[in-house]
XYZ file of C-alpha atoms in Angstrom:
394
model
C 0.000 0.000 0.000
C 1.400 3.345 -0.872
C 1.870 6.154 1.618
C -1.076 8.064 0.104
C -3.367 5.003 0.435
C -2.384 4.443 4.068
C -3.249 8.060 4.955
C -6.605 7.882 3.169
C -7.606 4.704 4.969
C -6.683 6.217 8.330
C -8.782 9.332 7.567
C -11.834 7.205 6.671
C -11.543 5.257 9.906
C -11.457 8.425 12.000
C -14.563 9.822 10.220
C -16.489 6.574 10.749
C -15.622 6.490 14.476
C -16.738 10.126 14.887
C -20.093 9.391 13.234
C -20.757 6.512 15.646
C -19.937 8.600 18.759
C -21.833 11.852 17.726
C -25.298 12.434 19.360
C -28.262 12.391 16.972
C -29.569 15.807 15.512
C -33.186 16.418 14.505
C -33.822 16.532 10.782
C -34.772 20.003 9.308
C -36.133 20.654 5.828
C -33.891 22.633 3.509
C -34.863 26.294 3.090
C -36.879 27.042 -0.045
C -35.002 28.714 -2.858
C -36.221 32.128 -4.031
C -38.329 31.972 -7.176
C -36.393 32.295 -10.362
C -36.714 35.764 -11.967
C -38.988 35.991 -14.958
C -36.878 36.577 -18.021
C -38.253 39.341 -20.297
C -37.940 38.344 -23.928
C -35.670 40.640 -25.868
C -38.486 41.341 -28.291
C -40.472 43.104 -25.479
C -37.799 45.697 -24.726
C -38.647 49.277 -25.773
C -37.131 50.418 -29.029
C -35.273 53.736 -28.768
C -37.052 56.340 -30.790
C -40.298 54.383 -31.149
C -43.541 56.154 -30.171
C -44.884 55.411 -26.719
C -47.934 53.168 -26.930
C -51.217 54.911 -25.971
C -49.526 58.347 -25.528
C -51.548 61.272 -26.927
C -50.129 62.451 -30.257
C -48.405 65.829 -30.357
C -50.752 68.211 -32.190
C -49.414 69.863 -35.305
C -49.070 73.663 -35.112
C -52.143 75.539 -36.279
C -51.777 77.041 -39.738
C -53.043 80.435 -40.824
C -54.780 78.625 -43.721
C -57.307 77.241 -41.207
C -58.332 80.730 -40.057
C -58.180 82.933 -43.164
C -61.491 84.329 -44.427
C -63.154 82.487 -47.310
C -62.893 83.653 -50.898
C -59.350 85.008 -50.674
C -57.026 85.246 -53.659
C -53.844 83.152 -53.231
C -54.939 81.803 -49.858
C -52.036 79.327 -49.647
C -49.471 82.037 -50.453
C -50.723 84.337 -47.694
C -50.902 81.454 -45.216
C -47.371 80.325 -46.052
C -45.879 83.794 -45.515
C -47.771 84.220 -42.224
C -46.700 80.800 -40.919
C -43.093 81.463 -41.925
C -43.061 84.771 -40.060
C -44.412 83.124 -36.892
C -41.905 80.278 -37.067
C -38.880 82.490 -37.750
C -39.873 84.825 -34.916
C -40.481 81.804 -32.619
C -44.036 82.954 -31.850
C -46.570 80.206 -31.079
C -49.089 79.630 -33.857
C -52.068 79.678 -31.528
C -55.539 80.786 -32.602
C -55.207 83.953 -30.493
C -51.871 84.952 -32.034
C -52.801 84.080 -35.605
C -56.145 85.871 -35.340
C -54.430 88.975 -33.951
C -52.186 89.131 -37.035
C -55.021 88.293 -39.437
C -57.193 91.043 -37.953
C -54.504 93.700 -38.398
C -53.823 92.603 -41.999
C -57.522 92.845 -42.848
C -57.797 96.286 -41.266
C -54.669 97.725 -42.848
C -54.804 96.339 -46.386
C -57.849 94.097 -46.973
C -55.413 91.389 -48.123
C -53.571 93.509 -50.676
C -49.797 93.081 -50.611
C -49.329 96.589 -52.062
C -52.496 98.471 -51.076
C -53.842 101.352 -53.121
C -53.645 104.786 -51.436
C -56.493 107.109 -52.467
C -55.306 110.542 -53.563
C -51.632 109.538 -53.718
C -50.708 111.873 -56.650
C -52.088 114.866 -54.735
C -50.249 113.820 -51.540
C -46.900 113.515 -53.337
C -47.232 116.781 -55.265
C -48.190 118.689 -52.099
C -45.093 117.380 -50.335
C -42.839 118.357 -53.255
C -44.345 121.866 -53.405
C -43.989 122.282 -49.641
C -40.318 121.294 -49.790
C -39.691 123.604 -52.777
C -41.173 126.507 -50.848
C -38.945 125.716 -47.875
C -35.842 125.982 -50.064
C -37.187 128.967 -52.040
C -37.217 127.043 -55.321
C -39.606 128.677 -57.821
C -42.606 126.607 -58.939
C -41.552 127.098 -62.568
C -38.201 125.398 -61.871
C -39.897 122.472 -60.127
C -42.353 121.991 -63.008
C -39.477 122.008 -65.532
C -37.550 119.407 -63.516
C -40.566 117.114 -63.323
C -40.926 117.151 -67.123
C -37.601 115.319 -67.398
C -37.907 111.783 -68.791
C -37.574 109.133 -66.064
C -35.913 105.680 -66.383
C -39.213 104.020 -67.352
C -39.706 106.373 -70.357
C -42.399 108.578 -68.814
C -41.842 112.041 -67.408
C -41.758 112.348 -63.646
C -44.886 114.494 -63.779
C -46.781 111.713 -65.606
C -45.561 109.098 -63.155
C -46.731 111.214 -60.214
C -50.158 111.617 -61.813
C -50.440 107.840 -62.294
C -49.426 106.824 -58.771
C -51.715 104.326 -57.050
C -49.622 102.327 -54.562
C -46.854 102.929 -52.048
C -44.499 100.581 -53.893
C -44.851 102.660 -57.065
C -44.218 105.795 -55.064
C -41.125 104.344 -53.430
C -39.569 103.516 -56.806
C -40.492 106.969 -58.108
C -38.745 108.734 -55.236
C -35.620 106.623 -55.623
C -35.450 107.494 -59.330
C -36.019 111.185 -58.614
C -33.276 111.246 -55.983
C -30.736 109.720 -58.359
C -31.791 111.342 -61.654
C -33.179 114.843 -61.072
C -30.763 117.805 -60.769
C -32.725 119.056 -57.764
C -33.325 115.559 -56.393
C -31.043 115.583 -53.364
C -31.933 119.167 -52.431
C -35.662 118.856 -52.985
C -36.306 115.308 -51.800
C -33.490 114.226 -49.449
C -35.096 112.554 -46.458
C -38.553 113.164 -47.892
C -40.916 110.288 -48.322
C -44.364 111.421 -47.279
C -45.531 107.862 -46.542
C -43.310 106.127 -43.996
C -45.299 102.895 -43.585
C -46.068 100.255 -46.158
C -46.981 96.725 -47.063
C -49.968 94.603 -46.076
C -49.668 95.548 -42.376
C -48.604 99.170 -42.911
C -45.491 98.617 -40.825
C -43.044 101.462 -40.268
C -39.888 101.390 -42.383
C -37.994 102.784 -39.384
C -39.200 99.848 -37.272
C -38.086 97.347 -39.923
C -34.610 98.902 -40.077
C -34.281 98.802 -36.291
C -35.550 95.212 -36.128
C -32.885 94.062 -38.584
C -30.202 95.417 -36.248
C -31.351 92.908 -33.639
C -32.548 89.882 -35.617
C -31.718 88.306 -38.943
C -34.097 88.491 -41.892
C -35.434 85.084 -42.996
C -35.423 85.852 -46.728
C -32.673 86.766 -49.212
C -32.641 90.541 -49.597
C -33.187 91.837 -53.113
C -32.965 95.535 -52.297
C -33.258 97.969 -49.407
C -35.234 97.337 -46.230
C -37.860 99.702 -47.638
C -38.191 97.444 -50.686
C -38.781 94.436 -48.422
C -41.454 96.256 -46.391
C -43.452 96.755 -49.606
C -43.406 93.010 -50.412
C -45.966 90.631 -48.982
C -43.426 88.412 -47.248
C -41.443 91.316 -45.783
C -44.478 93.356 -44.825
C -45.966 90.372 -42.970
C -42.691 89.457 -41.250
C -42.027 92.960 -39.927
C -45.692 93.606 -39.178
C -46.101 90.427 -37.111
C -42.854 91.237 -35.293
C -44.160 94.708 -34.453
C -47.475 93.303 -33.225
C -46.395 90.250 -31.222
C -42.623 90.023 -30.774
C -42.380 91.838 -27.433
C -43.472 90.974 -23.864
C -46.606 92.701 -22.573
C -48.935 91.254 -19.937
C -52.087 92.887 -21.277
C -55.382 91.214 -20.295
C -56.759 91.541 -23.847
C -55.162 91.866 -27.314
C -57.013 95.141 -27.931
C -54.158 96.855 -26.091
C -51.630 95.296 -28.459
C -53.735 96.586 -31.345
C -53.516 100.058 -29.830
C -49.747 99.659 -29.380
C -49.421 98.588 -33.018
C -50.995 101.880 -34.029
C -49.498 104.214 -31.426
C -46.171 102.576 -30.534
C -45.076 99.777 -28.255
C -46.210 100.080 -24.632
C -48.414 103.087 -25.403
C -51.338 101.391 -23.602
C -49.225 100.783 -20.497
C -47.813 104.303 -20.566
C -51.239 105.900 -21.086
C -52.439 104.177 -17.890
C -49.294 105.432 -16.144
C -50.129 108.990 -17.241
C -53.661 108.544 -15.894
C -52.193 107.459 -12.540
C -49.916 110.530 -12.487
C -52.948 112.742 -13.087
C -54.765 111.129 -10.137
C -51.716 111.550 -7.906
C -51.068 115.207 -8.815
C -54.475 116.570 -9.777
C -52.995 117.787 -13.059
C -54.681 117.205 -16.387
C -52.526 115.097 -18.699
C -53.235 113.805 -22.197
C -52.921 109.992 -21.999
C -51.120 109.680 -25.327
C -48.576 107.052 -24.239
C -45.537 109.314 -24.744
C -43.996 110.227 -21.397
C -41.246 112.388 -22.941
C -41.068 114.715 -25.930
C -39.460 113.293 -29.072
C -37.813 114.474 -32.250
C -38.320 111.490 -34.493
C -37.343 108.565 -32.260
C -34.930 110.619 -30.121
C -36.018 112.050 -26.740
C -35.721 115.836 -26.559
C -34.116 117.687 -23.658
C -37.116 119.885 -22.869
C -39.468 118.732 -20.125
C -42.808 117.204 -21.107
C -46.033 117.824 -19.186
C -45.802 114.264 -17.812
C -42.255 114.766 -16.577
C -43.137 118.141 -15.045
C -46.029 116.543 -13.121
C -43.770 113.782 -11.845
C -41.231 116.304 -10.578
C -43.884 117.691 -8.222
C -43.955 114.213 -6.652
C -40.185 113.970 -6.215
C -40.480 114.131 -2.404
C -43.140 111.416 -1.932
C -41.441 109.271 -4.564
C -38.011 109.833 -2.965
C -36.505 110.404 -6.407
C -34.523 113.330 -7.774
C -35.353 115.051 -11.060
C -32.385 113.273 -12.647
C -33.556 109.875 -11.387
C -37.055 110.535 -12.704
C -35.628 111.457 -16.092
C -33.406 108.372 -16.245
C -36.357 106.090 -15.533
C -38.559 107.859 -18.086
C -35.923 107.203 -20.746
C -36.884 103.511 -20.457
C -40.555 104.149 -21.291
C -40.366 102.289 -24.616
C -38.959 99.091 -23.076
C -40.435 96.169 -21.143
C -38.293 96.854 -18.086
C -39.876 100.265 -17.431
C -42.222 98.263 -15.171
C -39.250 97.472 -12.931
C -38.010 101.039 -12.461
C -38.279 102.734 -9.082
C -40.421 105.444 -10.650
C -43.010 103.008 -11.997
C -43.211 100.876 -8.869
C -43.432 103.806 -6.442
C -45.954 105.840 -8.410
C -48.779 103.278 -8.360
C -49.226 102.917 -4.555
C -49.133 106.710 -4.202
C -51.691 107.244 -6.982
C -54.012 104.530 -5.674
C -53.929 105.907 -2.122
C -54.925 109.326 -3.421
C -57.558 107.865 -5.775
C -58.934 105.621 -3.047
C -59.143 102.622 -5.356
C -57.133 100.334 -7.601
C -56.195 101.791 -10.977
C -55.867 99.839 -14.249
C -52.379 99.107 -15.532
C -53.388 99.616 -19.183
C -55.561 102.153 -20.950
C -56.425 103.010 -24.531
C -54.153 105.884 -25.654
C -55.987 109.044 -26.661
C -54.326 109.911 -29.975
C -55.686 111.580 -33.087
C -54.207 109.800 -36.090
C -52.374 112.067 -38.507
C -50.946 111.000 -41.853
C -51.068 112.190 -45.465
C -53.058 109.011 -46.166
C -55.785 109.746 -43.577
C -58.548 111.931 -44.943
C -60.891 111.942 -41.918
C -60.721 112.224 -38.140
C -59.593 108.905 -36.684
C -58.131 107.878 -33.331
C -56.090 105.019 -31.933
C -59.160 103.842 -29.985
C -61.124 103.696 -33.268
C -58.360 101.614 -34.854
C -58.169 99.193 -31.907
C -61.945 98.683 -31.858
C -62.046 97.971 -35.600
C -59.250 95.413 -35.330
C -60.861 93.823 -32.274
C -64.063 93.199 -34.243
C -62.082 91.420 -36.964
C -60.177 89.464 -34.309
C -63.445 88.205 -32.773
C -64.727 87.085 -36.184
C -61.489 85.177 -36.800
C -61.815 83.390 -33.446
C -65.359 82.430 -34.411
C -63.948 80.738 -37.523
C -61.467 78.892 -35.308
C -64.304 77.552 -33.183
């Protein structure tokens, strides 16, 4: 027997002896094993990117085509340009927003990309004669200059007599500036109609907007040229109407702002509050300062003068009041010390809460307007069209 075998036999003998001498132990059942996990077939695993079963579908954005009035010419073209403007400006295509834009378009142009202006030849000739008188240019000299043949083969006088739309007038003035001997002297900076296109948007607004945001279309000429196109007029017009924050309770105040200038409804209510706080009579026109064009003038407006009488209660100096008023055309005017301190003072003196928006009281003036109209009239007319559009949506 080998050494390994002898050791193994000895070990077995020891184990057997131990088993005989050990006391008996009660028998216990073995513990139950945990249930085996259910294996999920690979085919039941979710597929990345697949739609979730039973989840509500994401609604497609509303299109202007669903809300436009019936019987329009080139309905799809108008709808496409409106939808593009909303998408490029990142404005939600809700029924409220789309109907606000549609209502303004209907009011301003009746769905004409280049609307006809009644009496345009008379308007243009009056402006030329007024400028000639300012520079002491004899009428005979002006008449002779206008008989010059223009680039389209007609005399300038004949083209003026045939004017019907703003786009025609814009091209006429550009030709006159570059071709006529008296062009730069007589017409520099003169364009009697400063708004255009299907929403009658200001050319100055369009130029300022392009300094802040890119234009979604390839430019084929000046900003003024783009304003007179359907696509450009709608893009800039919708931006002017909707592309700024204003917590108005109803879009009628945006319609008033579109006509009178951004935040005019807020500022008109602010002027009303100043009048209640001071007892002074103020015209609620939405302009808190005096302006030369778009630039604030140094002289003190009636609104600013009234506020200076409240300098003590407001705990603001004349300079601080002026600095806050310079922000009247921006959204953050609401956060100025002047704005926030004026309201509690005015409401204590009035004995009641005062509205934070009010229709500006402005008489509309333009060479194109032949009768007495106001901003309130404009806002009411647009609101009626807005309500009819919402009825179509329902």
